[in-house]
Short mmCIF file of C-alpha atoms and ligand atoms in Angstrom, two decimals:
data_model
loop_
_atom_site.label_atom_id
_atom_site.label_comp_id
_atom_site.label_asym_id
_atom_site.label_seq_id
_atom_site.Cartn_x
_atom_site.Cartn_y
_atom_site.Cartn_z
CA UNK M 16 17.09 -17.24 -11.61
CA UNK M 17 16.11 -14.57 -9.22
CA UNK M 18 12.86 -14.24 -8.78
CA UNK M 19 11.21 -10.50 -7.69
CA UNK M 20 9.09 -12.28 -5.33
CA UNK M 21 8.23 -15.91 -3.91
CA UNK M 22 5.12 -17.01 -2.69
CA UNK M 23 5.99 -20.40 -2.93
CA UNK M 24 8.43 -20.73 -0.80
CA UNK M 25 7.00 -18.97 2.16
CA UNK M 26 3.99 -21.17 1.77
CA UNK M 27 5.87 -24.40 2.04
CA UNK M 28 7.26 -23.14 5.19
CA UNK M 29 3.28 -22.34 6.91
CA UNK M 30 2.25 -25.38 5.12
CA UNK M 31 0.36 -27.71 7.84
CA UNK M 32 -0.49 -24.34 9.71
CA UNK M 33 -2.35 -22.75 6.26
CA UNK M 34 -3.56 -26.52 5.11
CA UNK M 35 -5.28 -27.36 8.24
CA UNK M 36 -6.64 -23.96 8.90
CA UNK M 37 -8.48 -24.30 4.36
CA UNK M 38 -9.87 -27.66 5.87
CA UNK M 39 -11.15 -26.00 8.92
CA UNK M 40 -13.17 -23.34 7.01
CA UNK M 41 -14.30 -26.95 4.88
CA UNK M 42 -15.66 -28.15 7.18
CA UNK M 43 -17.71 -25.06 9.12
CA UNK M 44 -18.75 -24.33 5.34
CA UNK M 45 -18.49 -20.39 6.53
CA UNK M 46 -17.33 -19.82 3.32
CA UNK M 47 -17.87 -15.63 3.14
CA UNK M 48 -17.93 -13.75 6.48
CA UNK M 49 -17.79 -16.35 9.68
CA UNK M 50 -16.25 -16.79 12.15
CA UNK M 51 -12.47 -16.68 11.08
CA UNK M 52 -13.30 -13.41 9.29
CA UNK M 53 -14.58 -12.06 12.75
CA UNK M 54 -11.25 -13.16 14.71
CA UNK M 55 -9.09 -11.92 11.92
CA UNK M 56 -10.91 -8.49 11.60
CA UNK M 57 -10.10 -8.29 15.68
CA UNK M 58 -6.46 -9.42 15.57
CA UNK M 59 -5.51 -7.75 12.64
CA UNK M 60 -7.47 -3.99 13.98
CA UNK M 61 -5.05 -4.93 17.20
CA UNK M 62 -2.49 -5.30 15.47
CA UNK M 63 -2.86 -1.52 13.64
CA UNK M 64 -4.09 -0.71 17.35
CA UNK M 65 -7.38 0.35 16.26
CA UNK M 66 -10.59 -0.52 17.45
CA UNK M 67 -11.87 -1.84 14.86
CA UNK M 68 -11.31 -4.00 11.84
CA UNK M 69 -13.66 -4.77 8.29
CA UNK M 70 -12.74 -6.90 6.39
CA UNK M 71 -13.48 -6.79 2.49
CA UNK M 72 -12.51 -8.48 -0.69
CA UNK M 73 -10.17 -6.01 -1.59
CA UNK M 74 -7.64 -2.93 -1.07
CA UNK M 75 -9.90 -0.86 -3.70
CA UNK M 76 -13.22 -2.02 -2.14
CA UNK M 77 -11.83 -0.91 1.28
CA UNK M 78 -10.11 2.90 0.18
CA UNK M 79 -14.41 2.58 -1.85
CA UNK M 80 -16.24 1.69 1.08
CA UNK M 81 -13.64 4.04 3.45
CA UNK M 82 -14.61 7.21 1.60
CA UNK M 83 -18.02 6.17 1.32
CA UNK M 84 -18.36 6.46 5.13
CA UNK M 85 -16.47 9.49 5.81
CA UNK M 86 -19.33 11.17 3.10
CA UNK M 87 -17.81 11.99 0.22
CA UNK M 88 -20.18 11.65 -3.42
CA UNK M 89 -20.59 13.50 -6.44
CA UNK M 90 -18.94 17.11 -6.53
CA UNK M 91 -16.90 16.71 -3.70
CA UNK M 92 -12.63 16.38 -4.06
CA UNK M 93 -10.30 14.45 -2.69
CA UNK M 94 -6.84 14.87 -1.94
CA UNK M 95 -4.61 12.65 -2.82
CA UNK M 96 -0.45 11.76 -4.93
CA UNK M 97 -0.11 10.79 -8.78
CA UNK M 98 2.25 9.01 -7.88
CA UNK M 99 0.59 5.13 -6.69
CA UNK M 100 -1.12 2.31 -7.99
CA UNK M 101 -4.12 3.53 -9.92
CA UNK M 102 -6.51 1.82 -7.20
CA UNK M 103 -6.20 4.91 -4.95
CA UNK M 104 -7.63 7.32 -7.66
CA UNK M 105 -10.07 5.02 -9.08
CA UNK M 106 -11.46 4.14 -5.38
CA UNK M 107 -12.00 8.65 -4.87
CA UNK M 108 -13.45 8.60 -8.86
CA UNK M 109 -15.98 5.46 -7.67
CA UNK M 110 -17.95 7.51 -4.77
CA UNK M 111 -18.15 10.12 -7.96
CA UNK M 112 -15.46 12.82 -6.03
CA UNK M 113 -12.47 14.59 -8.04
CA UNK M 114 -9.07 13.60 -7.17
CA UNK M 115 -6.88 16.02 -6.45
CA UNK M 116 -3.40 15.37 -7.41
CA UNK M 117 0.02 17.02 -4.99
CA UNK M 118 3.19 16.23 -5.78
CA UNK M 119 6.23 14.04 -3.47
CA UNK M 120 8.78 14.50 -1.90
CA UNK M 121 10.69 13.03 -3.97
CA UNK M 122 12.94 11.32 -1.53
CA UNK M 123 10.35 9.56 -0.10
CA UNK M 124 8.32 9.25 -2.64
CA UNK M 125 5.03 9.90 -0.23
CA UNK M 126 2.86 12.96 -0.33
CA UNK M 127 4.77 16.12 0.13
CA UNK M 128 2.36 17.72 3.17
CA UNK M 129 4.01 21.60 1.88
CA UNK M 130 2.48 20.97 -0.94
CA UNK M 131 -1.80 20.74 -0.08
CA UNK M 132 -2.92 23.53 1.05
CA UNK M 133 -2.64 25.04 -2.51
CA UNK M 134 -4.55 22.46 -3.56
CA UNK M 135 -7.53 22.82 -1.24
CA UNK M 136 -11.17 24.27 -2.47
CA UNK M 137 -14.06 24.79 -0.60
CA UNK M 138 -15.13 21.05 -2.09
CA UNK M 139 -12.03 19.63 -0.83
CA UNK M 140 -13.60 17.03 1.75
CA UNK M 141 -10.70 14.46 2.54
CA UNK M 142 -7.02 13.91 2.46
CA UNK M 143 -5.50 9.91 0.83
CA UNK M 144 -2.09 9.97 1.65
CA UNK M 145 -0.52 6.82 0.83
CA UNK M 146 2.70 4.94 2.72
CA UNK M 147 4.32 3.97 -0.83
CA UNK M 148 6.60 0.99 -1.02
CA UNK M 149 6.00 -0.08 3.12
CA UNK M 150 7.14 3.88 4.26
CA UNK M 151 4.71 6.01 6.08
CA UNK M 152 3.69 9.02 4.32
CA UNK M 153 4.67 12.47 6.71
CA UNK M 154 1.43 11.79 9.31
CA UNK M 155 1.92 14.25 11.21
CA UNK M 156 1.97 17.45 9.03
CA UNK M 157 -1.00 16.30 7.13
CA UNK M 158 -3.12 15.37 10.43
CA UNK M 159 -2.06 18.88 11.65
CA UNK M 160 -3.38 20.65 8.09
CA UNK M 161 -6.53 18.14 7.76
CA UNK M 162 -7.77 19.07 11.58
CA UNK M 163 -7.45 22.83 10.22
CA UNK M 164 -9.55 22.85 7.54
CA UNK M 165 -12.25 20.02 8.80
CA UNK M 166 -10.95 16.94 6.41
CA UNK M 167 -11.25 13.64 6.78
CA UNK M 168 -7.64 11.59 6.31
CA UNK M 169 -7.79 8.19 5.06
CA UNK M 170 -4.50 6.06 4.86
CA UNK M 171 -3.98 4.00 1.80
CA UNK M 172 -1.73 1.91 3.57
CA UNK M 173 -2.52 -1.47 1.17
CA UNK M 174 1.75 -1.86 1.37
CA UNK M 175 2.91 -1.26 4.48
CA UNK M 176 1.08 -3.72 7.27
CA UNK M 177 2.92 -3.25 10.41
CA UNK M 178 5.05 0.02 9.36
CA UNK M 179 5.25 2.72 12.24
CA UNK M 180 5.27 6.24 11.86
CA UNK M 181 6.69 7.98 14.59
CA UNK M 182 6.11 4.69 17.17
CA UNK M 183 3.10 4.82 16.18
CA UNK M 184 1.32 2.22 13.47
CA UNK M 185 0.26 3.26 10.25
CA UNK M 186 -3.74 2.70 9.50
CA UNK M 187 -4.75 4.18 12.95
CA UNK M 188 -3.29 7.57 12.33
CA UNK M 189 -5.63 9.15 10.19
CA UNK M 190 -10.03 8.61 10.66
CA UNK M 191 -9.53 5.42 8.70
CA UNK M 192 -7.17 3.08 7.35
CA UNK M 193 -7.61 1.01 4.20
CA UNK M 194 -5.42 -2.37 3.47
CA UNK M 195 -4.70 -4.82 1.06
CA UNK M 196 -4.10 -8.77 1.13
CA UNK M 197 -3.72 -9.28 -2.27
CA UNK M 198 -1.39 -12.11 -2.16
CA UNK M 199 2.03 -10.65 -3.35
CA UNK M 200 1.24 -7.57 -0.22
CA UNK M 201 3.29 -7.83 2.72
CA UNK M 202 0.63 -10.16 4.42
CA UNK M 203 -1.06 -11.52 0.92
CA UNK M 204 -4.34 -14.16 1.14
CA UNK M 205 -4.61 -16.77 -1.37
CA UNK M 206 -6.69 -14.50 -3.33
CA UNK M 207 -8.24 -11.45 -2.96
CA UNK M 208 -8.75 -9.42 0.66
CA UNK M 209 -9.05 -5.91 2.17
CA UNK M 210 -9.52 -4.38 5.11
CA UNK M 211 -10.82 -0.56 6.43
CA UNK M 212 -9.52 -0.42 10.34
CA UNK M 213 -10.98 2.70 12.08
CA UNK M 214 -11.59 3.67 15.76
CA UNK M 215 -14.83 5.40 15.00
CA UNK M 216 -17.74 3.10 16.11
CA UNK M 217 -20.34 5.09 13.42
CA UNK M 218 -17.75 4.55 10.05
CA UNK M 219 -17.00 1.26 11.05
CA UNK M 220 -21.24 0.47 11.18
CA UNK M 221 -21.86 2.21 7.95
CA UNK M 222 -18.90 0.15 6.48
CA UNK M 223 -19.92 -3.23 7.29
CA UNK M 224 -23.66 -2.66 6.46
CA UNK M 225 -22.05 -1.28 2.66
CA UNK M 226 -19.79 -4.44 2.20
CA UNK M 227 -23.22 -6.87 2.61
CA UNK M 228 -25.83 -5.12 0.52
CA UNK M 229 -26.41 -1.90 2.89
CA UNK M 230 -28.11 -4.76 5.45
CA UNK M 231 -28.82 -3.80 8.61
CA UNK M 232 -30.08 -7.37 9.41
CA UNK M 233 -31.33 -9.84 6.85
CA UNK M 234 -32.99 -8.33 4.04
CA UNK M 235 -32.98 -5.10 5.96
CA UNK M 236 -31.64 -2.88 3.55
CA UNK M 237 -31.05 0.63 4.90
CA UNK M 238 -28.16 1.90 2.69
CA UNK M 239 -27.29 1.44 -1.19
CA UNK M 240 -24.64 -1.43 -0.66
CA UNK M 241 -22.48 -4.02 -2.27
CA UNK M 242 -20.98 -7.56 -2.05
CA UNK M 243 -17.53 -6.73 -0.70
CA UNK M 244 -17.61 -9.47 1.63
CA UNK M 245 -14.35 -11.18 2.84
CA UNK M 246 -14.84 -14.69 2.11
CA UNK M 247 -13.75 -17.22 5.31
CA UNK M 248 -11.20 -19.01 3.65
CA UNK M 249 -8.90 -15.63 3.26
CA UNK M 250 -9.97 -15.19 6.68
CA UNK M 251 -8.60 -18.23 8.50
CA UNK M 252 -5.59 -17.90 5.78
CA UNK M 253 -4.53 -14.24 7.24
CA UNK M 254 -5.36 -15.06 10.54
CA UNK M 255 -2.27 -17.95 9.99
CA UNK M 256 -0.04 -15.31 8.18
CA UNK M 257 -0.98 -12.56 10.47
CA UNK M 258 1.08 -14.90 13.50
CA UNK M 259 4.26 -14.78 11.46
CA UNK M 260 4.18 -11.39 9.89
CA UNK M 261 6.48 -9.49 12.30
CA UNK M 262 9.48 -12.15 11.74
CA UNK M 263 9.12 -11.65 7.72
CA UNK M 264 8.86 -7.71 8.26
CA UNK M 265 11.86 -8.18 10.21
CA UNK M 266 13.03 -10.27 7.60
CA UNK M 267 12.34 -7.80 4.59
CA UNK M 268 14.07 -5.62 6.90
CA UNK M 269 18.00 -7.51 7.41
CA UNK M 270 17.50 -7.57 3.67
CA UNK M 271 16.73 -4.02 3.21
CA UNK M 272 19.70 -3.11 5.12
CA UNK M 273 22.11 -6.16 3.30
CA UNK M 274 20.97 -4.64 -0.09
CA UNK M 275 21.16 -0.62 1.84
CA UNK M 276 25.20 -1.49 2.94
CA UNK M 277 26.27 -3.05 -0.32
CA UNK M 278 24.52 -0.38 -2.78
CA UNK M 279 25.25 2.74 -1.00
CA UNK M 280 28.69 2.05 -0.39
CA UNK M 281 29.05 1.59 -4.63
CA UNK M 282 27.20 5.33 -4.89
CA UNK M 283 23.59 3.94 -6.03
CA UNK M 284 20.88 5.64 -4.61
CA UNK M 285 19.24 3.54 -2.15
CA UNK M 286 15.77 4.06 -0.05
CA UNK M 287 15.20 7.42 2.49
CA UNK M 288 14.36 5.75 4.99
CA UNK M 289 13.95 7.67 7.97
CA UNK M 290 14.78 7.16 10.97
CA UNK M 291 11.50 7.54 12.60
CA UNK M 292 9.87 5.35 11.00
CA UNK M 293 10.29 1.28 10.27
CA UNK M 294 9.92 0.63 6.94
CA UNK M 295 8.46 -2.26 5.99
CA UNK M 296 9.86 -2.47 2.30
CA UNK M 297 7.28 -4.05 0.31
CA UNK M 298 9.13 -2.79 -1.85
CA UNK M 299 13.05 -1.82 -2.15
CA UNK M 300 13.58 0.23 -4.55
CA UNK M 301 16.33 1.42 -6.20
CA UNK M 302 16.57 5.49 -8.23
CA UNK M 303 19.13 5.21 -11.94
CA UNK M 304 19.04 7.53 -14.86
CA UNK M 305 19.64 5.20 -17.09
CA UNK M 306 17.18 2.07 -16.08
CA UNK M 307 16.55 0.58 -19.08
CA UNK M 308 19.81 -0.33 -19.36
CA UNK M 309 20.09 -1.91 -15.74
CA UNK M 310 16.41 -3.35 -15.68
CA UNK M 311 18.11 -5.64 -19.19
CA UNK M 312 21.10 -6.52 -17.67
CA UNK M 313 19.47 -7.70 -14.38
CA UNK M 314 16.81 -9.34 -16.70
CA UNK M 315 19.91 -10.92 -18.93
CA UNK M 316 21.15 -12.15 -15.01
CA UNK M 317 18.96 -13.90 -14.50
CA UNK M 318 17.41 -11.12 -11.86
CA UNK M 319 13.21 -10.42 -12.07
CA UNK M 320 12.78 -6.38 -10.86
CA UNK M 321 9.57 -4.37 -11.06
CA UNK M 322 8.47 -0.93 -11.75
CA UNK M 323 6.50 0.56 -9.12
CA UNK M 324 4.81 2.83 -11.57
CA UNK M 325 6.22 3.84 -15.09
CA UNK M 326 3.35 6.61 -15.33
CA UNK M 327 2.08 8.64 -12.51
CA UNK M 328 -1.70 8.26 -12.32
CA UNK M 329 -2.24 12.05 -13.96
CA UNK M 330 -0.77 10.94 -17.23
CA UNK M 331 -2.78 7.45 -17.56
CA UNK M 332 -5.14 7.64 -20.64
CA UNK M 333 -7.87 6.44 -17.76
CA UNK M 334 -7.71 9.43 -16.02
CA UNK M 335 -7.23 12.30 -18.89
CA UNK M 336 -11.13 13.54 -18.72
CA UNK M 337 -8.71 15.36 -15.46
CA UNK M 338 -7.11 17.14 -18.04
CA UNK M 339 -2.88 16.91 -16.22
CA UNK M 340 0.45 17.40 -18.49
CA UNK M 341 3.75 16.64 -18.57
CA UNK M 342 5.35 18.88 -16.16
CA UNK M 343 1.72 18.98 -13.35
CA UNK M 344 3.61 17.07 -10.69
CA UNK M 345 7.49 16.69 -11.89
CA UNK M 346 8.69 14.89 -9.45
CA UNK M 347 6.56 12.11 -9.68
CA UNK M 348 6.86 12.79 -13.73
CA UNK M 349 11.16 11.88 -12.71
CA UNK M 350 10.45 9.31 -10.13
CA UNK M 351 8.38 7.39 -12.98
CA UNK M 352 11.15 7.46 -15.38
CA UNK M 353 13.94 6.66 -12.73
CA UNK M 354 12.52 3.85 -10.01
CA UNK M 355 13.18 0.36 -10.64
CA UNK M 356 12.58 -2.04 -7.56
CA UNK M 357 14.67 -5.24 -6.41
CA UNK M 358 14.01 -8.78 -5.48
CA UNK M 359 12.09 -8.37 -2.18
CA UNK M 360 10.60 -10.89 0.05
CA UNK M 361 11.45 -12.11 3.89
CA UNK M 362 12.79 -15.20 2.28
CA UNK M 363 15.46 -13.61 0.25
CA UNK M 364 18.98 -14.97 1.00
CA UNK M 365 22.11 -12.93 1.92
CA UNK M 366 23.90 -14.70 -1.10
CA UNK M 367 21.11 -13.26 -3.14
CA UNK M 368 21.00 -9.87 -1.66
CA UNK M 369 25.05 -9.65 -2.36
CA UNK M 370 24.19 -11.31 -5.90
CA UNK M 371 21.35 -8.65 -6.98
CA UNK M 372 23.69 -5.69 -6.18
CA UNK M 373 26.90 -7.09 -7.09
CA UNK M 374 25.02 -6.84 -10.75
CA UNK M 375 23.64 -3.86 -9.69
CA UNK M 376 26.68 -1.81 -9.02
CA UNK M 377 28.21 -3.91 -12.26
CA UNK M 378 26.19 -2.36 -14.36
CA UNK M 379 25.24 0.56 -12.86
CA UNK M 380 28.69 1.99 -11.94
CA UNK M 381 28.26 5.43 -14.61
CA UNK M 382 26.46 7.67 -13.78
CA UNK M 383 26.36 8.67 -9.79
CA UNK M 384 26.78 11.57 -9.56
CA UNK M 385 23.41 12.82 -11.39
CA UNK M 386 21.28 10.22 -9.21
CA UNK M 387 22.69 11.36 -5.95
CA UNK M 388 21.78 15.06 -7.29
CA UNK M 389 18.13 13.79 -7.51
CA UNK M 390 17.45 12.54 -4.22
CA UNK M 391 19.26 14.94 -2.30
CA UNK M 392 17.26 18.00 -3.70
CA UNK M 393 14.52 19.49 -1.46
CA UNK M 394 10.99 19.18 -2.57
C1 PLP J 402 -3.22 -3.06 -4.27
C2 PLP J 402 -2.95 -1.55 -4.35
C3 PLP J 402 -4.37 -1.37 -3.64
C4 PLP J 402 -5.55 -1.71 -4.42
O1 PLP J 402 -5.68 -3.45 -3.11
P1 PLP J 402 -6.36 -4.35 -4.16
O2 PLP J 402 -6.66 -5.48 -2.76
O3 PLP J 402 -5.07 -4.74 -5.17
O4 PLP J 402 -7.43 -4.28 -5.45
C5 PLP J 402 -4.29 0.19 -3.40
N1 PLP J 402 -3.66 1.59 -2.67
C6 PLP J 402 -1.76 0.27 -2.74
C7 PLP J 402 -0.76 1.79 -2.97
C8 PLP J 402 -2.18 -0.74 -3.38
O5 PLP J 402 -0.75 -1.47 -3.77
#
């Protein structure tokens, strides 16, 4: 059996360090925020090339509070993509603002900068690009459009810890960057977690208050805030894991390179990783026009796969109120029907990637021309 992700193998490789860190929190009794969280905030912000990091309970809360700190609220519009995890749109919705979708680039699955301007209205306040699967969105044109229209840029970097765009680290490219430490993410807690990074001290101060009941100091609540604090155990575990993140990222990239070589030679549509970016392969996603058969065939071989994501957000029942219909964002819709995520985690061995690739090639040999066309057609 080849699992889709394998968190236990990773835990065993760092068990001594992790166990000691958790025991340290038990002794200190700093169970929420505290010194481990504060140290992790500094270390992770530095890793992202940002001045400040504010730890929160989830990546969703990071997005929610980043939007609030940027002044987003009822009546505003925020531009994002429909081909993402629902949390991106939900966080916008929590503020009272309306998510306004633009289609993706069908090669990279990230926001198509050419689609943005047509979506801007007098109510538009922010753009939330998503660095999907571990690859940065095309940020230079996005930032240029945002500056020209006075819009805030909030990066959804929940899948892209350590990814680079033209030599710059994601999270510090826009005004605010949001990360998730959900267990399965590239940097995952043993529980939930999230962080906002920013260079702006005013945003950082507001988010620090909002995550802790809007308090400036104890019981002095200057804002209507939330209980979105990051726990001490999460901070301690994440500090340990951050020290291994570069090695794990390189292991993911090596596994992706092995997949690329084997699958690419057989004409399978492999991920389009731009040479100017450092893709961190949160997910390794191929495309096929006979996905169901391929997924079932792989499952029969004991190979677990995933679909990220089967329905674009604009067609989810939860967002029916936005009034979208099939055909509104054709690239997102087509991707949702064709993407398949193969096993990807740092401990994946060469034997395992070879076994997966052989099975994919054997099962999916037939219809290569269609798939090539799908990934090379212009936006
Ligand atoms: C995981 C994820 C989130 C939400 O993070 P949580 O920590 O699960 O709340 C938001 N956006 C994207 C793209 C994600 O992958």
